[in-house]
Coordinates of C-alpha atoms and ligand atoms in Angstrom, one line a residue:
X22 CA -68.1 -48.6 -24.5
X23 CA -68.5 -45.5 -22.1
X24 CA -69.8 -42.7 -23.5
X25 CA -67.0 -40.1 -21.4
X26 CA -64.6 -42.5 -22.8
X27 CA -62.6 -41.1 -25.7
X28 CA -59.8 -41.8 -28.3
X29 CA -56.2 -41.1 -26.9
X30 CA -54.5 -41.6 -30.0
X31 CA -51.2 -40.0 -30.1
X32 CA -51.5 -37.4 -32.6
X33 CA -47.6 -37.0 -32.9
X34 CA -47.7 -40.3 -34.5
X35 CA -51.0 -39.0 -36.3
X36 CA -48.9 -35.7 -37.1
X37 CA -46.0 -38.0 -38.8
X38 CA -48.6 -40.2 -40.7
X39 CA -48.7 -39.5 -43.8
X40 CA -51.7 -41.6 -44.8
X41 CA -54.0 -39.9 -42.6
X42 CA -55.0 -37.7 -45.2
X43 CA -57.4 -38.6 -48.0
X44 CA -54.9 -39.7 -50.7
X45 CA -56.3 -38.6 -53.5
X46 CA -56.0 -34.8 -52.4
X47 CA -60.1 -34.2 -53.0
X48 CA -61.5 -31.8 -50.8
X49 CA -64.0 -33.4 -48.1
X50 CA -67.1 -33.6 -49.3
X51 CA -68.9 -33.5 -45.6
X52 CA -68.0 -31.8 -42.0
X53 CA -69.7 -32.1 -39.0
X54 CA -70.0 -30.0 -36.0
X55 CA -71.7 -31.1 -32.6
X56 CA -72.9 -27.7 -30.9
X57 CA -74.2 -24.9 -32.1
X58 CA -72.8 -22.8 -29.0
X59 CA -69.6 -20.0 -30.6
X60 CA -67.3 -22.5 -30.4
X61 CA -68.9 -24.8 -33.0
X62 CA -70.7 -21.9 -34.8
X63 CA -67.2 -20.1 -35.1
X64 CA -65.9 -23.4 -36.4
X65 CA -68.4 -23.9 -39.0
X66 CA -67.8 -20.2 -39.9
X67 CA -64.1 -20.4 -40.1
X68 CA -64.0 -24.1 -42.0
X69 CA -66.6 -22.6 -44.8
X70 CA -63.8 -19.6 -44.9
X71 CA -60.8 -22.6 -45.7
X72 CA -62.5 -25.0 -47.4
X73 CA -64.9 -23.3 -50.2
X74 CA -68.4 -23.5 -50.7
X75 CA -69.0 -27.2 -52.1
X76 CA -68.1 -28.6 -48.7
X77 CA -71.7 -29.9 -46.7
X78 CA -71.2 -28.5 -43.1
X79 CA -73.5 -30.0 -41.0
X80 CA -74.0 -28.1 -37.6
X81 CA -75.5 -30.6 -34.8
X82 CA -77.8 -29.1 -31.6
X83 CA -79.1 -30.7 -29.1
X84 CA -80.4 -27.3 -27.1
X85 CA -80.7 -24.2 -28.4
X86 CA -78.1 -22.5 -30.7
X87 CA -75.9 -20.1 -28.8
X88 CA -75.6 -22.6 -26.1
X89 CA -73.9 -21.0 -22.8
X90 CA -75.0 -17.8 -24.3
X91 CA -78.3 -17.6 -23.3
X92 CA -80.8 -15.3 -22.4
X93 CA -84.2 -15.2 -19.8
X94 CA -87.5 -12.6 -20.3
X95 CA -88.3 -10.0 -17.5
X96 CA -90.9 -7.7 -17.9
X97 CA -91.0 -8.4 -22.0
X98 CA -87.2 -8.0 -21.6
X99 CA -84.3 -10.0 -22.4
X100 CA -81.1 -10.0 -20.2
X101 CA -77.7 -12.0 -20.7
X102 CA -78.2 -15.1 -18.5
X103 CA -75.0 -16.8 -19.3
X104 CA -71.5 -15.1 -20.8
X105 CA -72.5 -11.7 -21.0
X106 CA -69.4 -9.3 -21.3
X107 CA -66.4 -9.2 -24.2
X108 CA -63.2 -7.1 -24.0
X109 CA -62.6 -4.7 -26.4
X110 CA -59.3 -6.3 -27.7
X111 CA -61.6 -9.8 -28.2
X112 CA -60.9 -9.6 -31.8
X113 CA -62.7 -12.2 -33.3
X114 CA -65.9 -11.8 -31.5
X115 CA -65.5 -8.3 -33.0
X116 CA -64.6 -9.0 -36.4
X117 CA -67.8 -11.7 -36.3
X118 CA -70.2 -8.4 -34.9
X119 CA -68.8 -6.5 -37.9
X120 CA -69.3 -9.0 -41.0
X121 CA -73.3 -10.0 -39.0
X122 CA -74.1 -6.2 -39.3
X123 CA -74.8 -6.0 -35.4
X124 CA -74.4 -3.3 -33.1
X125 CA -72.4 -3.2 -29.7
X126 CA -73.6 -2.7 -26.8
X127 CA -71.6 -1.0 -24.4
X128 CA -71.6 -1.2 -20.8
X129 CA -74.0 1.2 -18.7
X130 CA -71.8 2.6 -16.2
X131 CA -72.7 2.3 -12.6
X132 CA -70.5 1.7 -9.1
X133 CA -68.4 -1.8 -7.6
X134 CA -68.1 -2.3 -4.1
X135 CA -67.2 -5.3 -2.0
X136 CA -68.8 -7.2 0.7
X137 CA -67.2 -9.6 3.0
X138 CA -70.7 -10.7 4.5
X139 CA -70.5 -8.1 7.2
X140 CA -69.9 -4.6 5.8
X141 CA -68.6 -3.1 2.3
X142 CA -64.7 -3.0 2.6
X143 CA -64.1 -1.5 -0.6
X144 CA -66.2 1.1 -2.5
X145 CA -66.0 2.8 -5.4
X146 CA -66.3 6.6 -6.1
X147 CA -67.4 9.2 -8.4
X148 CA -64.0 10.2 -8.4
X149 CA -61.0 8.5 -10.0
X150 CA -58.3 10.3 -8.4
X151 CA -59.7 8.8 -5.2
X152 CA -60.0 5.9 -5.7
X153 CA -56.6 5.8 -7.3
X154 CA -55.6 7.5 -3.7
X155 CA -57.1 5.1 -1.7
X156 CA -56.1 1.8 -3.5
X157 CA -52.4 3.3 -2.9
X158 CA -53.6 4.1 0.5
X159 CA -54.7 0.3 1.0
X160 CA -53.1 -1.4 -1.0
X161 CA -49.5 0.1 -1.9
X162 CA -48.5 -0.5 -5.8
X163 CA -50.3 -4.1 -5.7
X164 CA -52.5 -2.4 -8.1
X165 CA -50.0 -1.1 -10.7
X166 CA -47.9 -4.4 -10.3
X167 CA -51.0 -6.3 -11.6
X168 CA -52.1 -4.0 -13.9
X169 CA -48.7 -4.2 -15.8
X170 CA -49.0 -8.2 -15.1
X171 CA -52.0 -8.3 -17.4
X172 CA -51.1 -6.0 -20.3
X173 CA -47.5 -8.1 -20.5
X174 CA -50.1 -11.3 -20.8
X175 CA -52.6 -9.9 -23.2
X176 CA -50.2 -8.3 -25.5
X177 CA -48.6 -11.6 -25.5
X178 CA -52.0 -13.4 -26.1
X179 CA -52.9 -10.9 -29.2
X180 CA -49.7 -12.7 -31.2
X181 CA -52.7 -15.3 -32.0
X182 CA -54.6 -12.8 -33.8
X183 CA -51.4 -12.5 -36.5
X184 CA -50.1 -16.5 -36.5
X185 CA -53.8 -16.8 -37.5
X186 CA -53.5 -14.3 -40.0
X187 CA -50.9 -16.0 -41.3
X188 CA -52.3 -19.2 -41.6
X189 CA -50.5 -21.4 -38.8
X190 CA -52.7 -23.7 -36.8
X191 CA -51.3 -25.8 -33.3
X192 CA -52.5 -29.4 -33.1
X193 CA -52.2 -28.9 -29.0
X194 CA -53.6 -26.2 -26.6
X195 CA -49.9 -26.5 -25.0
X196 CA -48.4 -25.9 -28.4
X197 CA -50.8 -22.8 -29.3
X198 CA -49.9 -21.0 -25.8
X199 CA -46.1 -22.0 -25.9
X200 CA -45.8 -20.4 -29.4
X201 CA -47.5 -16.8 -27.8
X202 CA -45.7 -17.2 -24.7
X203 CA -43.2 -19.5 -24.2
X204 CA -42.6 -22.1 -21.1
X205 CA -44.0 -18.5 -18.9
X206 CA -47.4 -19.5 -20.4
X207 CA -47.5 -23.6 -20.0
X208 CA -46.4 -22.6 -16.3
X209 CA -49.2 -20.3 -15.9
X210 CA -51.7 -23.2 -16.6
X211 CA -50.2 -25.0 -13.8
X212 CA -49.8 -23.1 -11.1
X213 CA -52.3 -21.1 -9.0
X214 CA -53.1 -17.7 -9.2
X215 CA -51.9 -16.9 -6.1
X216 CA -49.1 -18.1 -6.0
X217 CA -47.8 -16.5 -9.2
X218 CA -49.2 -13.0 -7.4
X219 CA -47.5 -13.2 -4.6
X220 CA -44.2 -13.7 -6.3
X221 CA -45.1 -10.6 -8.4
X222 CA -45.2 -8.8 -5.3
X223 CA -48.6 -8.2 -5.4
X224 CA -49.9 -8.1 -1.4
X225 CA -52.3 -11.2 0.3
X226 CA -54.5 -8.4 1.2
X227 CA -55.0 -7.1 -2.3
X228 CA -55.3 -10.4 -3.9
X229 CA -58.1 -11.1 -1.0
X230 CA -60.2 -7.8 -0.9
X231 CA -59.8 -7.3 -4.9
X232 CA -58.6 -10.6 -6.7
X233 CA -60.2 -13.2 -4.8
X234 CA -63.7 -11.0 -5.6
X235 CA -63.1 -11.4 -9.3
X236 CA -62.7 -14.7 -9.5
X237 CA -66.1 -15.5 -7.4
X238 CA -68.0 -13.0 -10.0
X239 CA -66.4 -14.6 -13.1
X240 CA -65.3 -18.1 -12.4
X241 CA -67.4 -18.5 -9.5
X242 CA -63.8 -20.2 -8.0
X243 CA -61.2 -19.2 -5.7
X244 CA -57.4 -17.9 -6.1
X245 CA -56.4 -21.3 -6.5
X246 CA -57.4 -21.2 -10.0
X247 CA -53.8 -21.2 -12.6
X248 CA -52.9 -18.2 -13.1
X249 CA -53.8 -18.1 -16.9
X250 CA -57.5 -18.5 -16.6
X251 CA -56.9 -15.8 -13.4
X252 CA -55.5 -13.1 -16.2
X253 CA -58.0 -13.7 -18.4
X254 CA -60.6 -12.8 -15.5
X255 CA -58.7 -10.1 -14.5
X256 CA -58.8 -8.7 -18.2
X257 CA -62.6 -9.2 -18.2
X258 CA -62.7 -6.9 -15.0
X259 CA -60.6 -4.2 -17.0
X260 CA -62.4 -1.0 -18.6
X261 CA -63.4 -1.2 -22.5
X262 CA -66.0 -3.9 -22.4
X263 CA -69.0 -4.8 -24.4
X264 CA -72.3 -7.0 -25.6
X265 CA -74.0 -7.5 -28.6
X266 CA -76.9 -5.3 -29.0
X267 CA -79.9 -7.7 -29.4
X268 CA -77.9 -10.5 -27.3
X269 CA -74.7 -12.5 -27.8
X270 CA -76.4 -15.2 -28.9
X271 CA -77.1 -13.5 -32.4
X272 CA -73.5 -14.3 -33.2
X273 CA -74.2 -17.7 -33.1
X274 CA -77.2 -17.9 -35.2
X275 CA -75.7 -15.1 -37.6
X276 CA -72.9 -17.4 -38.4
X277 CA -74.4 -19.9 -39.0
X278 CA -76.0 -18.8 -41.6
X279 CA -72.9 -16.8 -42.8
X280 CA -71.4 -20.3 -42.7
X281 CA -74.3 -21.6 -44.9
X282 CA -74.2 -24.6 -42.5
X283 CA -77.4 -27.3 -42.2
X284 CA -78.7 -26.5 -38.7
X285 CA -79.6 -30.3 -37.3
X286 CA -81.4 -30.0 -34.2
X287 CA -80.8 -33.2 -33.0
X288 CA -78.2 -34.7 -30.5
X289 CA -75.4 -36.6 -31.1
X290 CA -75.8 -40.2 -30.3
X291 CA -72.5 -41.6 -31.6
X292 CA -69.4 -41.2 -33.6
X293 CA -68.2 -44.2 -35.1
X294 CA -64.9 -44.7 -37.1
X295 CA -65.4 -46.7 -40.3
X296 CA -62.9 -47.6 -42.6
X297 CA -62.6 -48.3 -46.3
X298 CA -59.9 -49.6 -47.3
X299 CA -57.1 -47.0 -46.5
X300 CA -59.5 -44.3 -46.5
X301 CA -61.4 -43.6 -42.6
X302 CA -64.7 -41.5 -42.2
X303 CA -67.2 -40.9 -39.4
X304 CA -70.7 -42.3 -38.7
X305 CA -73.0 -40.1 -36.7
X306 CA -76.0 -41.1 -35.3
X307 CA -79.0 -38.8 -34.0
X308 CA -82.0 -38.9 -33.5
X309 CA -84.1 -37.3 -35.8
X310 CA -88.0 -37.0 -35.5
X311 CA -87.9 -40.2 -33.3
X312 CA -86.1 -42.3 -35.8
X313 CA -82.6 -43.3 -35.6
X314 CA -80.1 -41.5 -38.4
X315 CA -77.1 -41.6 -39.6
X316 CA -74.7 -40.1 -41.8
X317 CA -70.9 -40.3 -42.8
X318 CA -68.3 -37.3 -42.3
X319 CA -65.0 -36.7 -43.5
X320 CA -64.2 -34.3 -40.8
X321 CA -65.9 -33.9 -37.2
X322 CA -65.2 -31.3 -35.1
X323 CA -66.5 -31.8 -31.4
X324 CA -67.6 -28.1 -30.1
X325 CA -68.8 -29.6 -26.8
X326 CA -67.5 -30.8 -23.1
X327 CA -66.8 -34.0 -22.8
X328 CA -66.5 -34.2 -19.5
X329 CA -68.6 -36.5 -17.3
X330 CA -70.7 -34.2 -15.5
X331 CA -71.7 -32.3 -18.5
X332 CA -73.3 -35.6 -20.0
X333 CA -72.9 -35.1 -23.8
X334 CA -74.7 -38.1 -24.7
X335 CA -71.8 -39.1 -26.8
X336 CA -70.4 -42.5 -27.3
X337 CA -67.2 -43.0 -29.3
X338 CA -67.0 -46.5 -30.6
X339 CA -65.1 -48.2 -33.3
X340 CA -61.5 -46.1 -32.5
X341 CA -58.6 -49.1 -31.6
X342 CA -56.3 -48.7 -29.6
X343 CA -57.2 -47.2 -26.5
X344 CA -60.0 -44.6 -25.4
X345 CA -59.5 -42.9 -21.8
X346 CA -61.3 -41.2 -20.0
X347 CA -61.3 -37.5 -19.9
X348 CA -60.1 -35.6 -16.7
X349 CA -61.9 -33.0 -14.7
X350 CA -65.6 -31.7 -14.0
X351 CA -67.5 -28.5 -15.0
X352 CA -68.2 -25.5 -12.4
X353 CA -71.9 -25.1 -11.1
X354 CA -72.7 -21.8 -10.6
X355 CA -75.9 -20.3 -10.7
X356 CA -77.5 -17.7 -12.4
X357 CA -80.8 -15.6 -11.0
X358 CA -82.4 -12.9 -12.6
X359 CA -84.5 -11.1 -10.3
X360 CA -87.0 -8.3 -10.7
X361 CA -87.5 -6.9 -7.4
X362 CA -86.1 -4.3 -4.5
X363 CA -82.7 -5.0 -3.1
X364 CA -82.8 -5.2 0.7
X365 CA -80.5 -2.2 0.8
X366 CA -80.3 -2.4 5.0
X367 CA -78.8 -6.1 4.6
X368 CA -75.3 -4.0 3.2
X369 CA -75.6 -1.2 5.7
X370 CA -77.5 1.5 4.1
X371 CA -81.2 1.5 5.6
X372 CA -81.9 4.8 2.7
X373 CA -81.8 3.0 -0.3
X374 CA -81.6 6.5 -1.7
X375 CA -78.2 6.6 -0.1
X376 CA -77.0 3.0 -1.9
X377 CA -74.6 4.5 -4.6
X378 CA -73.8 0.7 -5.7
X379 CA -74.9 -1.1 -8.8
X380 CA -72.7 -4.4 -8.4
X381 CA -71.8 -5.5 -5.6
X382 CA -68.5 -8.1 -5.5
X383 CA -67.9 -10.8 -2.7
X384 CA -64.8 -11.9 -0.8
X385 CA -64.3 -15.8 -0.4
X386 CA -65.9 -15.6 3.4
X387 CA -67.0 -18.9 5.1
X388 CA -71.2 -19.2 4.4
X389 CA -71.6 -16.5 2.2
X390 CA -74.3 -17.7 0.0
X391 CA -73.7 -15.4 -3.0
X392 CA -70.9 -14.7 -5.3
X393 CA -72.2 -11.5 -6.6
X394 CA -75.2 -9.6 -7.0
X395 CA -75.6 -6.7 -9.8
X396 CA -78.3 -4.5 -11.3
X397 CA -78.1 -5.8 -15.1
X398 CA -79.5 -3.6 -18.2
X399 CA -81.3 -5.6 -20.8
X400 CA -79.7 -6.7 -24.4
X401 CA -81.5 -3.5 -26.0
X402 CA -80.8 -0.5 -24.7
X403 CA -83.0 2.6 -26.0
X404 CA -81.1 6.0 -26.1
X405 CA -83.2 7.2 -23.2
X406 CA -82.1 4.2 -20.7
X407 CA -81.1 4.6 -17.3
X408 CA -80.5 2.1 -14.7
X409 CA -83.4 1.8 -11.8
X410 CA -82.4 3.3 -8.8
X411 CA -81.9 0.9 -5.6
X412 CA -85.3 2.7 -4.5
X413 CA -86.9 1.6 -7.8
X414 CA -87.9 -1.8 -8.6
X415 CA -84.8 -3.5 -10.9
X416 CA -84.0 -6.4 -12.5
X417 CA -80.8 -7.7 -10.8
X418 CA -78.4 -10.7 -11.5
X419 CA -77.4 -13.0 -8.8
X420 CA -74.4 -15.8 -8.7
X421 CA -74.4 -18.2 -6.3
X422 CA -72.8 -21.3 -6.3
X423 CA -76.3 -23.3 -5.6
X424 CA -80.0 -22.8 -5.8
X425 CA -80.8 -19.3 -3.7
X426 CA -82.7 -20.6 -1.1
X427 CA -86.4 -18.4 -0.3
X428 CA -84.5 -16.9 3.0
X429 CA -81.7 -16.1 0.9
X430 CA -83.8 -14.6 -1.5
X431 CA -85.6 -12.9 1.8
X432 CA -82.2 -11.6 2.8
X433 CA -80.9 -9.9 -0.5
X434 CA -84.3 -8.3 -1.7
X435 CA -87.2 -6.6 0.4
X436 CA -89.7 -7.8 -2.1
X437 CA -89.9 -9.3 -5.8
X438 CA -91.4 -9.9 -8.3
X439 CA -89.9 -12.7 -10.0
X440 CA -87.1 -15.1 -10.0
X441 CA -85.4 -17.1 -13.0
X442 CA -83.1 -19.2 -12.4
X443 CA -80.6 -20.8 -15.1
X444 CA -78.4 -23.8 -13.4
X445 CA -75.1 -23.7 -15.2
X446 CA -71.9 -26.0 -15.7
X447 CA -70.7 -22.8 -16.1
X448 CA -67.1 -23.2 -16.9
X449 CA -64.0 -26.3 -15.9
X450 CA -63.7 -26.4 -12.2
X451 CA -60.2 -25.5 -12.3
X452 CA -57.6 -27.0 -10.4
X453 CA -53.7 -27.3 -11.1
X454 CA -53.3 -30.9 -11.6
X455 CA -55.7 -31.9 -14.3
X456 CA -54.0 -31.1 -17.8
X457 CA -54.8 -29.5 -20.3
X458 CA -57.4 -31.7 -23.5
X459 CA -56.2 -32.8 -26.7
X460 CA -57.2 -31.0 -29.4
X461 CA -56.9 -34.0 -31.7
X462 CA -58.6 -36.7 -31.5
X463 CA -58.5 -39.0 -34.2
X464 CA -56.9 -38.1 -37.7
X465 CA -59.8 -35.5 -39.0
X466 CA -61.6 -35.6 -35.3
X467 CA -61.1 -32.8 -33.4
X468 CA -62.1 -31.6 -29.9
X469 CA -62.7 -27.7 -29.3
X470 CA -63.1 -27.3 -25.7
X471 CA -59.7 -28.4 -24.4
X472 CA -58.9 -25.1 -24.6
X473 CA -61.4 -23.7 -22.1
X474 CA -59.5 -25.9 -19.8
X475 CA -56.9 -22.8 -20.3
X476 CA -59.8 -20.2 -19.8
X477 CA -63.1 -20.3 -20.2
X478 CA -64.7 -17.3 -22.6
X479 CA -66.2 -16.9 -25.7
X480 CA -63.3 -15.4 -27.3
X481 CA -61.0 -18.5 -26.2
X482 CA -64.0 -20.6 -27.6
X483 CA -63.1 -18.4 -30.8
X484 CA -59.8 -19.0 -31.2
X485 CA -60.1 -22.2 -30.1
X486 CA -62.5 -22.7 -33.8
X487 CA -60.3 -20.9 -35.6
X488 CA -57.6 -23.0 -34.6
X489 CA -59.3 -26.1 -35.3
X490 CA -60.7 -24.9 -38.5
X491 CA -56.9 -24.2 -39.9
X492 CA -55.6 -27.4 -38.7
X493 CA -58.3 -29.5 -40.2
X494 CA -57.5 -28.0 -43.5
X495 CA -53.9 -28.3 -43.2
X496 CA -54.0 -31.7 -42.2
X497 CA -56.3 -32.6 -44.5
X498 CA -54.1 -31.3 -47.8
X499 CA -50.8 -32.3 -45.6
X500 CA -49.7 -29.1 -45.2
X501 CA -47.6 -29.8 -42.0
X502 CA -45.4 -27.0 -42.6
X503 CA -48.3 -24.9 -41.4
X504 CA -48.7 -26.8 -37.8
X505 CA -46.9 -26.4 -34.8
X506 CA -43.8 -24.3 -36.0
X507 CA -41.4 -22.4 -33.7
X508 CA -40.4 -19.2 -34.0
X509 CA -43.4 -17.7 -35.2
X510 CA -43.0 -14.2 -34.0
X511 CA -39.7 -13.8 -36.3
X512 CA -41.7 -15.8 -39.6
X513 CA -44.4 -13.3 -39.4
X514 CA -42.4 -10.6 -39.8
X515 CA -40.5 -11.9 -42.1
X516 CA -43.1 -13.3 -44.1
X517 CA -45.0 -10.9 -46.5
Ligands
FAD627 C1 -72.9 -17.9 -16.2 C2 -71.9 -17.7 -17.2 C3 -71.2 -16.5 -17.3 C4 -70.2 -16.3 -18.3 N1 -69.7 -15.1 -18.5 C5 -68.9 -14.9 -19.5 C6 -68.5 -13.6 -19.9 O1 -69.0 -12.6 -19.3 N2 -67.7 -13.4 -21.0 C7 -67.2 -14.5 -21.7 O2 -66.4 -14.3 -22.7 N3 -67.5 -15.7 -21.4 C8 -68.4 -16.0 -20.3 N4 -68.8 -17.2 -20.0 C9 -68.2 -18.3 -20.7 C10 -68.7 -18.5 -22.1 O3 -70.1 -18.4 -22.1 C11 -68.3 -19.9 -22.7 O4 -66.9 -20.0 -22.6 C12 -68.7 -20.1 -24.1 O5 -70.0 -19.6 -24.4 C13 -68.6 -21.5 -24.5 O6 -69.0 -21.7 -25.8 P1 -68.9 -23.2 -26.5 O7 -69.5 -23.1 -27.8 O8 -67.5 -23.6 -26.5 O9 -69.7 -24.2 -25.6 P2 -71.3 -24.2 -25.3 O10 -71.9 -22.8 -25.4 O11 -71.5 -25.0 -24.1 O12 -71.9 -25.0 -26.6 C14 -71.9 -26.4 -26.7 C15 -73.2 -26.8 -27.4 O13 -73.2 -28.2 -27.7 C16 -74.5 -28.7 -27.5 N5 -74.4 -30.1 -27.3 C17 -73.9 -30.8 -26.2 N6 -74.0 -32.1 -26.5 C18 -74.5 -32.3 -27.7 C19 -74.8 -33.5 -28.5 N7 -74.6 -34.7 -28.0 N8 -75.4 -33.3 -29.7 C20 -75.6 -32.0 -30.2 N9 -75.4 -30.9 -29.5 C21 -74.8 -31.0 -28.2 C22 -75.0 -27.9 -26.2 O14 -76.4 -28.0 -26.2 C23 -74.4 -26.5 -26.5 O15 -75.4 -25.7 -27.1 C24 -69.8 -17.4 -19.1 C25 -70.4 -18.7 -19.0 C26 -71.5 -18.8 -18.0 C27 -72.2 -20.1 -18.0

């Protein structure tokens, strides 16, 4: 059986079946989760929170935990390597730094401009009034047309934060994002970006000097991305944002431990159904000190891609009927951290005295070899830290969408020092045609990254696991009166 092959069982039928919980209404006795990234650490977090402390909650890692949150060492310092910033409304990824006991770690403020290969076409100033002045100057009211377009989004988006609250759970990202936004939202995962701009009213030269830009930095795609992952890149671009102090990764190991969850360093070979009777668990096998385990779960939770480029290692066998094969392919975009002096003359300023920038943003220009390039500030920050001046040797993070070749290296930087490099599947490679990923798989299997296929970020990961941890427990005590209801703006109001 292929190993990128997985169950398509219809989980309305599984939704309507009323055997598909155990029947003599015990609690599960053991959970699995595959991935120790924040999707499966907030799962094992959330799933402690519903369903007690005698559970077992295994926690499965084939890497290291905090997965696409990762960091590299410069100079006996640590900087973000993989997701990096968090918006101040991100509430869970808050809530999570709260209950650890870590510390935020705001953004060091410093200067965007634009490059479209040639020349800067867009710089930013000391002085807000200005550049207020001169995106009306350039760019009419594009720029309050979008800004409205995101707030109407994200306060639409935060309804989440109460339906959890509340209890309710959505066995479908399309049901989750109806319920906070109606048909506007399913839309928005279908069609581009650009197009739903443009209908906004929001000019072709904005979205190219200023969207397109922010898409290459955070998705490392184009404005043919939907439109929902595009307003959640265009929220990340907004003021208000932050890091954990120490690294984001700490979340991840901090809740596990929170969670009380077995930490298994081991990949995931298999997942096996296996029946008894009436009653259905899962076998997973791993390897463990180079023997072959296994071990039986009432409840798995998948907090991995499963797409085929991403290469889980993870073969589903035993499910009848039908597996298919899950759509679409993961982004490659790659992340150098580089400790050296920026070739300031490459951008036009031959002083790098002069170079007021410390990220610089790209427009989507034939051959450009670089998405972005930014000074970055490491995950500790001492009360006396300032950022290196462009004269100064600094440690700088680059995106490109392959390797930096030495000539490209040559081109951006008069000298270094080093160079890391970290090759990501960053994120989906969005398009409009693929569909969005079940979130249920089997009847107590569940899948967590379907919902990057929406938008990719570790607050969607955490939503995502609280999700999954409510609907696993209201499945498994047949509480269906808790899934998938309508009208949930009007129950939470009403309810007390
Ligand atoms: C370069 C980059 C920049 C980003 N910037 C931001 C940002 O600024 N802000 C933001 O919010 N988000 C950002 N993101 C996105 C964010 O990092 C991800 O959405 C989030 O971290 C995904 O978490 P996850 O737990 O869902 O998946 P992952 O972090 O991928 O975790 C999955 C884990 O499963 C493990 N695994 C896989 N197969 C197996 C197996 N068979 N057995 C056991 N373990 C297995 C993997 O090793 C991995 O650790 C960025 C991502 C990248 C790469």
């Amino acid at each position: 059986m292929n190993q990128y092959l997985f169950v398509l069982l219809s989980f309305v039928h599984v939704l309507a079946d009323p055997d598909f919980a155990k029947l003599d209404g015990a609690p599960p006795s053991k959970i699995a989760v595959v991935g120790a990234g924040i999707g499966g650490t907030a799962t094992a977090h959330f799933l402690r929170q519903h369903f007690g402390p005698e559970v077992r909650i295994d926690v499965f890692e084939r890497g290291s935990v905090g997965g696409r949150l990762a960091t590299v060492t410069v100079n006996h310092q640590d900087y973000e390597s993989g997701g990096s910033i968090i918006h101040s409304l991100n509430l869970h990824m808050q809530d999570f730094v709260q209950q650890l006991g870590l510390k935020y770690r705001k953004s060091v403020a410093g200067k965007t401009a634009v490059f479209n290969g040639d020349e800067f076409i867009l710089e930013e100033t000391d002085w807000y009034l200005l550049d207020l002045f001169r995106l009306w100057w350039r760019y009419g009211i594009s720029f309050i047309r979008l800004q409205m377009w995101v707030e109407e989004i994200m306060e639409k988006f935060m309804r989440i934060y109460k339906y959890q609250a509340h209890g309710y759970a959505f066995s479908s990202v399309e049901e989750l994002l109806h319920s906070l936004g109606g048909s506007g939202f399913i839309n928005m995962t279908r069609r581009s970006l650009s197009e739903s701009l443009l209908e906004l009213g929001v000019s072709q030269r904005f979205i190219d000097e200023v969207i397109a830009p922010i898409m290459r930095v955070n998705y490392g795609q184009n404005i043919s991305i939907p439109a929902f992952v595009g307003a959640v890149s265009l929220a990340g671009a907004q003021a208000n944002l932050w890091a954990v102090e120490g690294g984001n990764k700490l979340v991840c190991s901090g809740l596990l431990k929170l969670a009380k969850a077995n930490l298994i360093r081991s990949p995931v070979a298999t997942i096996t159904l296996r029946s008894t009777g009436d009653y259905q668990q899962y076998e997973l096998t791993y390897d463990s000190q180079n023997e072959k385990s296994s071990e039986l779960y009432d409840i798995v939770v998948v907090a991995t891609p499963l797409q085929q480029n991403i290469n889980s290692g993870i073969s589903f066998q035993g499910f009848e009927p039908q597996l298919s094969e899950i759509a679409g392919s993961y982004h490659q975009t790659v992340a150098s951290i580089i400790h050296g002096y920026l070739n300031c003359s490459y951008f036009g300023f031959p002083d790098p005295k002069l170079f007021p920038f410390s990220s610089i943003l790209t427009t989507d220009t034939p051959g450009l070899f670089f998405n972005s390039a930014a000074s970055v500030c490491p995950v500790n920050i001492t009360s006396g830290f300032r950022r290196k001046q462009p004269q100064e040797a600094g440690v700088y993070k680059v995106f490109s969408p392959k390797p930096l070749e030495k000539s490209e290296l040559k081109t951006l930087f008069k000298s270094y020092y080093s160079v890391q490099v970290t090759d990501w599947l960053a994120y989906p490679h969005y398009g409009s045609s693929q569909g969005l990923p079940p979130v249920v798989l089997h009847e107590n299997l569940y899948f967590l990254n379907g919902m990057e296929w929406a938008g990719s970020a570790m607050e969607m990961s955490s939503v995502a696991a609280k999700n999954i941890a409510l609907l696993a427990y209201h499945r498994w005590n047949r509480q269906l009166e808790m899934i998938d209801q309508k009208e949930l703006m009007h129950k939470v109001k009403t309810e007390l």
